[in-house]
Amino acid sequence: MRNRARYLIFFQYIGTKYSGVVKVPPHQLPSKGVQDHLEDAIRKLMPLNPVSLSVSSRTDRGVHALSNSAHFDLQRKNNLPPFTEGILIEALNFYLKTEQIRITNAHRVPDDFHARYQAQSRTYVYRIALGIPNQLLLPLTELKFCWSLRNTELDVGAMRKAAALLVGNHDFSSFRAVSTEMAFKNPVKVLDVASIQPGGSFVQSHFQREVLFWEVTFKARSFLYKQVRRMTGALVAVGQGRLSVPQLKEILEARDTMAYPKNLVAPAHGLFLTRVDYRETGGET
């Protein structure tokens, strides 16, 4: 079918009001995931084929994305040729205009391309704001986009030593949350990057007080359920002196989800999926 095409799309969203990125089961309606809204927009293009979106990277309720990705097939009526990438982006964004979701890029890809399985890496950035005893002291533009801590400083040197222990090939069972998929997911992952660097806010120069930001970045081909938020929480605990570097190493080596201390998981709203990279498209552009 010459007028049937498979597209890889890149999209961003503010995750605050969505139940997560994946579609919501019927029994959980009227709550909706980002995927539900994307599929609704695709259906408004009136394709002949049933609409089914395959999302590359799962994010939970409250987590944001600067660049997630997905693929889908689209066959137009009346033997019309496939949409160009530019027209597709414009049309989908028109139908998404009332949502906090935007398509940023699109590519025609081979019919056997899979957005999830062919992703070469995923990058997450977790944003932390220091010296904030009350969330109301944050700029409005940061309220749902960082983890605000009372601490005016963190022991970043200790955090970096702890982060270095996480890099490489490990069984990350201690850093995954309990889920129904646990029995089917290999807990061994290769973490390519775990870094802690100064961050910032684009409103900083216009705000009446200085807010110190740090960004924790993780890059790997794939992650376990809530692995990034659990690693972030543990690293912050090291920075606060609540957990030592040897204790974090013990948690990692325990290879047991129950070894992870209670009440350490970083909240969802500070986390951003920033990149999904592919060989086929030369990376997210």
Short mmCIF file of C-alpha atoms in Angstrom, two decimals:
data_model
loop_
_atom_site.label_atom_id
_atom_site.label_comp_id
_atom_site.label_asym_id
_atom_site.label_seq_id
_atom_site.Cartn_x
_atom_site.Cartn_y
_atom_site.Cartn_z
CA MET A 1 0.00 0.00 0.00
CA ARG A 2 1.86 3.02 -1.27
CA ASN A 3 -0.14 5.52 0.76
CA ARG A 4 0.48 3.75 4.08
CA ALA A 5 3.43 5.16 6.03
CA ARG A 6 5.10 4.56 9.37
CA TYR A 7 6.18 7.66 11.26
CA LEU A 8 8.53 8.20 14.16
CA ILE A 9 7.44 11.27 16.10
CA PHE A 10 9.18 13.16 18.89
CA PHE A 11 6.96 14.95 21.37
CA GLN A 12 7.13 16.88 24.63
CA TYR A 13 4.65 17.35 27.44
CA ILE A 14 4.12 18.80 30.88
CA GLY A 15 3.18 15.70 32.84
CA THR A 16 1.37 17.37 35.75
CA LYS A 17 -2.20 16.71 34.65
CA TYR A 18 -1.71 13.37 32.91
CA SER A 19 -1.82 9.89 34.42
CA GLY A 20 1.53 9.16 32.75
CA VAL A 21 2.53 8.78 29.12
CA VAL A 22 0.87 5.43 28.29
CA LYS A 23 -2.82 5.09 27.57
CA VAL A 24 -5.19 4.52 30.47
CA PRO A 25 -7.15 1.25 30.77
CA PRO A 26 -10.92 1.71 30.29
CA HIS A 27 -11.67 1.05 33.97
CA GLN A 28 -9.52 4.08 34.95
CA LEU A 29 -11.31 6.61 32.76
CA PRO A 30 -11.90 9.60 32.71
CA SER A 31 -8.21 9.92 33.67
CA LYS A 32 -6.06 10.04 30.52
CA GLY A 33 -2.45 9.48 29.55
CA VAL A 34 -0.46 11.43 26.97
CA GLN A 35 -0.84 8.50 24.55
CA ASP A 36 -4.65 8.79 24.70
CA HIS A 37 -4.48 12.40 23.50
CA LEU A 38 -1.91 11.63 20.80
CA GLU A 39 -4.06 8.82 19.41
CA ASP A 40 -7.15 11.06 19.49
CA ALA A 41 -5.25 13.64 17.42
CA ILE A 42 -4.11 11.01 14.90
CA ARG A 43 -7.71 9.75 14.52
CA LYS A 44 -8.77 13.27 13.53
CA LEU A 45 -6.57 12.87 10.44
CA MET A 46 -9.15 10.26 9.35
CA PRO A 47 -6.82 7.32 8.59
CA LEU A 48 -8.17 4.11 7.08
CA ASN A 49 -6.24 1.94 9.52
CA PRO A 50 -6.91 1.58 13.27
CA VAL A 51 -4.73 3.97 15.28
CA SER A 52 -2.15 2.37 17.54
CA LEU A 53 0.80 4.31 18.96
CA SER A 54 3.92 2.55 20.30
CA VAL A 55 5.64 4.82 22.84
CA SER A 56 9.39 4.39 23.30
CA SER A 57 9.79 5.46 26.92
CA ARG A 58 7.34 5.14 29.77
CA THR A 59 7.02 8.03 32.22
CA ASP A 60 4.81 8.11 35.31
CA ARG A 61 2.18 10.59 36.48
CA GLY A 62 3.77 14.00 37.03
CA VAL A 63 6.98 13.29 35.08
CA HIS A 64 7.69 15.64 32.16
CA ALA A 65 9.32 15.11 28.77
CA LEU A 66 11.28 17.50 26.59
CA SER A 67 11.61 14.70 24.06
CA ASN A 68 9.83 11.36 24.13
CA SER A 69 9.14 9.36 20.97
CA ALA A 70 6.69 6.92 19.42
CA HIS A 71 5.83 5.30 16.10
CA PHE A 72 2.53 4.70 14.34
CA ASP A 73 1.17 3.75 10.93
CA LEU A 74 -1.11 5.96 8.90
CA GLN A 75 -2.94 5.15 5.67
CA ARG A 76 -4.87 8.00 4.07
CA LYS A 77 -8.25 7.71 2.39
CA ASN A 78 -8.87 7.88 -1.35
CA ASN A 79 -5.35 6.70 -2.10
CA LEU A 80 -3.94 10.08 -1.12
CA PRO A 81 -0.14 10.16 -0.68
CA PRO A 82 1.36 10.06 2.84
CA PHE A 83 1.60 13.32 4.75
CA THR A 84 4.95 15.05 4.61
CA GLU A 85 6.65 15.30 7.99
CA GLY A 86 6.04 19.04 8.19
CA ILE A 87 2.32 18.78 7.43
CA LEU A 88 1.96 15.92 9.94
CA ILE A 89 3.58 17.99 12.72
CA GLU A 90 1.36 20.99 11.99
CA ALA A 91 -1.83 18.93 11.80
CA LEU A 92 -1.22 16.99 15.02
CA ASN A 93 -0.27 20.13 16.94
CA PHE A 94 -3.46 21.80 15.68
CA TYR A 95 -5.53 19.03 17.26
CA LEU A 96 -3.39 19.04 20.43
CA LYS A 97 -3.57 22.80 20.94
CA THR A 98 -5.74 22.57 24.08
CA GLU A 99 -3.34 20.06 25.67
CA GLN A 100 0.13 20.53 27.20
CA ILE A 101 1.56 18.24 24.53
CA ARG A 102 3.47 19.22 21.40
CA ILE A 103 4.99 17.33 18.48
CA THR A 104 8.53 18.60 17.89
CA ASN A 105 9.75 16.40 15.02
CA ALA A 106 8.69 13.58 12.71
CA HIS A 107 10.43 11.13 10.37
CA ARG A 108 9.22 8.60 7.83
CA VAL A 109 10.72 5.26 8.89
CA PRO A 110 10.74 1.68 7.49
CA ASP A 111 7.67 -0.46 8.10
CA ASP A 112 9.56 -2.69 10.56
CA PHE A 113 10.93 0.20 12.64
CA HIS A 114 10.07 0.09 16.36
CA ALA A 115 10.38 3.21 18.51
CA ARG A 116 10.90 1.30 21.76
CA TYR A 117 13.16 -1.56 20.77
CA GLN A 118 15.40 0.41 18.39
CA ALA A 119 16.11 3.26 20.79
CA GLN A 120 19.85 3.35 21.47
CA SER A 121 19.72 5.48 24.61
CA ARG A 122 17.43 7.47 26.88
CA THR A 123 18.52 10.49 28.90
CA TYR A 124 16.78 11.77 32.01
CA VAL A 125 17.52 14.98 33.92
CA TYR A 126 16.34 15.52 37.48
CA ARG A 127 16.19 19.17 38.66
CA ILE A 128 16.77 20.12 42.31
CA ALA A 129 16.34 23.58 43.90
CA LEU A 130 18.11 24.37 47.19
CA GLY A 131 17.26 26.70 50.06
CA ILE A 132 13.50 26.47 49.61
CA PRO A 133 11.77 25.83 52.98
CA ASN A 134 8.40 26.43 51.36
CA GLN A 135 7.40 25.70 47.74
CA LEU A 136 5.67 29.08 47.61
CA LEU A 137 9.13 30.69 47.59
CA LEU A 138 9.85 29.22 44.16
CA PRO A 139 9.24 31.23 40.99
CA LEU A 140 5.84 30.31 39.55
CA THR A 141 7.55 28.89 36.48
CA GLU A 142 9.37 26.31 38.65
CA LEU A 143 6.54 25.14 40.92
CA LYS A 144 5.98 21.78 39.24
CA PHE A 145 9.37 21.43 37.55
CA CYS A 146 11.87 20.74 40.33
CA TRP A 147 12.33 19.13 43.75
CA SER A 148 12.67 21.97 46.26
CA LEU A 149 14.78 21.22 49.34
CA ARG A 150 15.28 23.15 52.56
CA ASN A 151 19.01 22.45 52.39
CA THR A 152 21.05 25.46 51.31
CA GLU A 153 23.82 23.15 50.11
CA LEU A 154 24.53 19.50 49.34
CA ASP A 155 27.79 17.57 49.58
CA VAL A 156 28.13 17.35 45.81
CA GLY A 157 31.56 15.69 46.08
CA ALA A 158 30.06 12.77 48.01
CA MET A 159 27.13 12.61 45.58
CA ARG A 160 29.54 12.34 42.64
CA LYS A 161 31.46 9.51 44.36
CA ALA A 162 28.18 7.70 44.94
CA ALA A 163 27.05 8.33 41.35
CA ALA A 164 30.30 6.82 40.05
CA LEU A 165 29.39 3.57 41.83
CA LEU A 166 26.18 3.38 39.79
CA VAL A 167 27.85 3.78 36.40
CA GLY A 168 28.47 0.57 34.46
CA ASN A 169 26.89 -2.88 34.28
CA HIS A 170 24.96 -3.71 37.45
CA ASP A 171 21.98 -5.57 38.81
CA PHE A 172 19.78 -2.62 39.77
CA SER A 173 17.14 -4.66 41.62
CA SER A 174 17.53 -2.44 44.70
CA PHE A 175 16.65 0.63 42.65
CA ARG A 176 13.48 -0.65 41.02
CA ALA A 177 10.03 -0.29 42.51
CA VAL A 178 7.69 -3.22 42.93
CA SER A 179 5.48 -3.71 39.87
CA THR A 180 3.53 -6.41 38.08
CA GLU A 181 6.28 -6.53 35.44
CA MET A 182 9.10 -7.38 37.88
CA ALA A 183 9.18 -11.09 37.06
CA PHE A 184 9.59 -10.36 33.35
CA LYS A 185 12.20 -7.57 33.44
CA ASN A 186 15.93 -8.25 33.56
CA PRO A 187 17.29 -6.09 36.44
CA VAL A 188 20.77 -5.95 34.87
CA LYS A 189 21.28 -2.62 33.11
CA VAL A 190 24.24 -0.64 31.81
CA LEU A 191 24.22 2.91 33.12
CA ASP A 192 26.36 5.04 30.81
CA VAL A 193 26.11 8.37 32.61
CA ALA A 194 25.32 9.49 36.17
CA SER A 195 26.41 13.10 36.64
CA ILE A 196 25.65 15.99 38.98
CA GLN A 197 26.09 19.46 37.50
CA PRO A 198 24.97 23.02 38.35
CA GLY A 199 21.58 23.86 36.85
CA GLY A 200 19.63 27.04 36.38
CA SER A 201 16.31 28.70 35.75
CA PHE A 202 15.51 30.93 32.80
CA VAL A 203 13.69 33.35 35.14
CA GLN A 204 16.64 33.64 37.56
CA SER A 205 17.73 37.09 36.36
CA HIS A 206 14.18 38.39 36.86
CA PHE A 207 13.54 36.86 40.30
CA GLN A 208 14.06 38.78 43.55
CA ARG A 209 16.19 36.11 45.21
CA GLU A 210 18.82 33.67 44.00
CA VAL A 211 17.82 30.01 43.85
CA LEU A 212 20.57 27.43 43.48
CA PHE A 213 19.75 24.59 41.08
CA TRP A 214 21.47 21.25 40.51
CA GLU A 215 20.78 18.76 37.74
CA VAL A 216 21.28 15.01 38.04
CA THR A 217 21.61 13.36 34.63
CA PHE A 218 21.29 9.66 33.82
CA LYS A 219 21.79 8.01 30.44
CA ALA A 220 21.27 4.34 29.54
CA ARG A 221 19.67 2.23 26.87
CA SER A 222 16.80 1.45 29.24
CA PHE A 223 15.77 1.79 32.87
CA LEU A 224 13.76 -0.18 35.39
CA TYR A 225 10.46 1.01 36.88
CA LYS A 226 11.14 4.18 38.95
CA GLN A 227 14.89 3.48 38.80
CA VAL A 228 15.82 7.09 38.01
CA ARG A 229 13.76 8.56 40.86
CA ARG A 230 15.12 6.00 43.32
CA MET A 231 18.73 6.61 42.27
CA THR A 232 18.16 10.37 42.52
CA GLY A 233 16.62 10.07 45.97
CA ALA A 234 19.56 8.01 47.20
CA LEU A 235 22.11 10.46 45.77
CA VAL A 236 20.34 13.40 47.40
CA ALA A 237 20.33 11.50 50.71
CA VAL A 238 24.11 11.14 50.33
CA GLY A 239 24.38 14.88 49.68
CA GLN A 240 22.35 15.59 52.82
CA GLY A 241 24.46 13.25 54.94
CA ARG A 242 21.52 10.92 55.58
CA LEU A 243 23.23 8.13 53.64
CA SER A 244 26.95 7.44 53.25
CA VAL A 245 28.71 6.43 50.04
CA PRO A 246 29.48 2.94 51.50
CA GLN A 247 25.80 2.57 52.47
CA LEU A 248 24.71 3.36 48.92
CA LYS A 249 27.16 0.74 47.67
CA GLU A 250 25.63 -1.78 50.10
CA ILE A 251 22.14 -0.99 48.77
CA LEU A 252 23.31 -1.54 45.18
CA GLU A 253 25.08 -4.80 46.05
CA ALA A 254 22.06 -6.14 47.99
CA ARG A 255 20.23 -6.54 44.64
CA ASP A 256 16.93 -6.46 46.55
CA THR A 257 14.16 -3.90 46.12
CA MET A 258 13.42 -4.21 49.86
CA ALA A 259 16.96 -3.01 50.66
CA TYR A 260 16.07 0.48 49.43
CA PRO A 261 15.32 2.75 52.44
CA LYS A 262 11.80 4.06 52.91
CA ASN A 263 10.89 7.65 52.05
CA LEU A 264 13.93 8.32 49.85
CA VAL A 265 12.31 8.25 46.40
CA ALA A 266 12.53 11.59 44.61
CA PRO A 267 9.11 13.07 43.67
CA ALA A 268 7.93 12.78 40.08
CA HIS A 269 7.66 16.49 39.24
CA GLY A 270 11.41 17.17 39.16
CA LEU A 271 12.08 14.58 36.46
CA PHE A 272 12.39 15.22 32.72
CA LEU A 273 12.96 12.75 29.89
CA THR A 274 15.21 14.89 27.69
CA ARG A 275 16.38 12.64 24.84
CA VAL A 276 15.67 9.38 23.05
CA ASP A 277 18.34 8.58 20.48
CA TYR A 278 18.30 6.34 17.42
CA ARG A 279 20.87 5.27 14.85
CA GLU A 280 18.28 5.36 12.08
CA THR A 281 17.56 9.08 12.42
CA GLY A 282 21.00 10.15 13.52
CA GLY A 283 19.60 10.85 16.97
CA GLU A 284 16.84 13.21 18.00
CA THR A 285 17.21 16.35 15.94
#
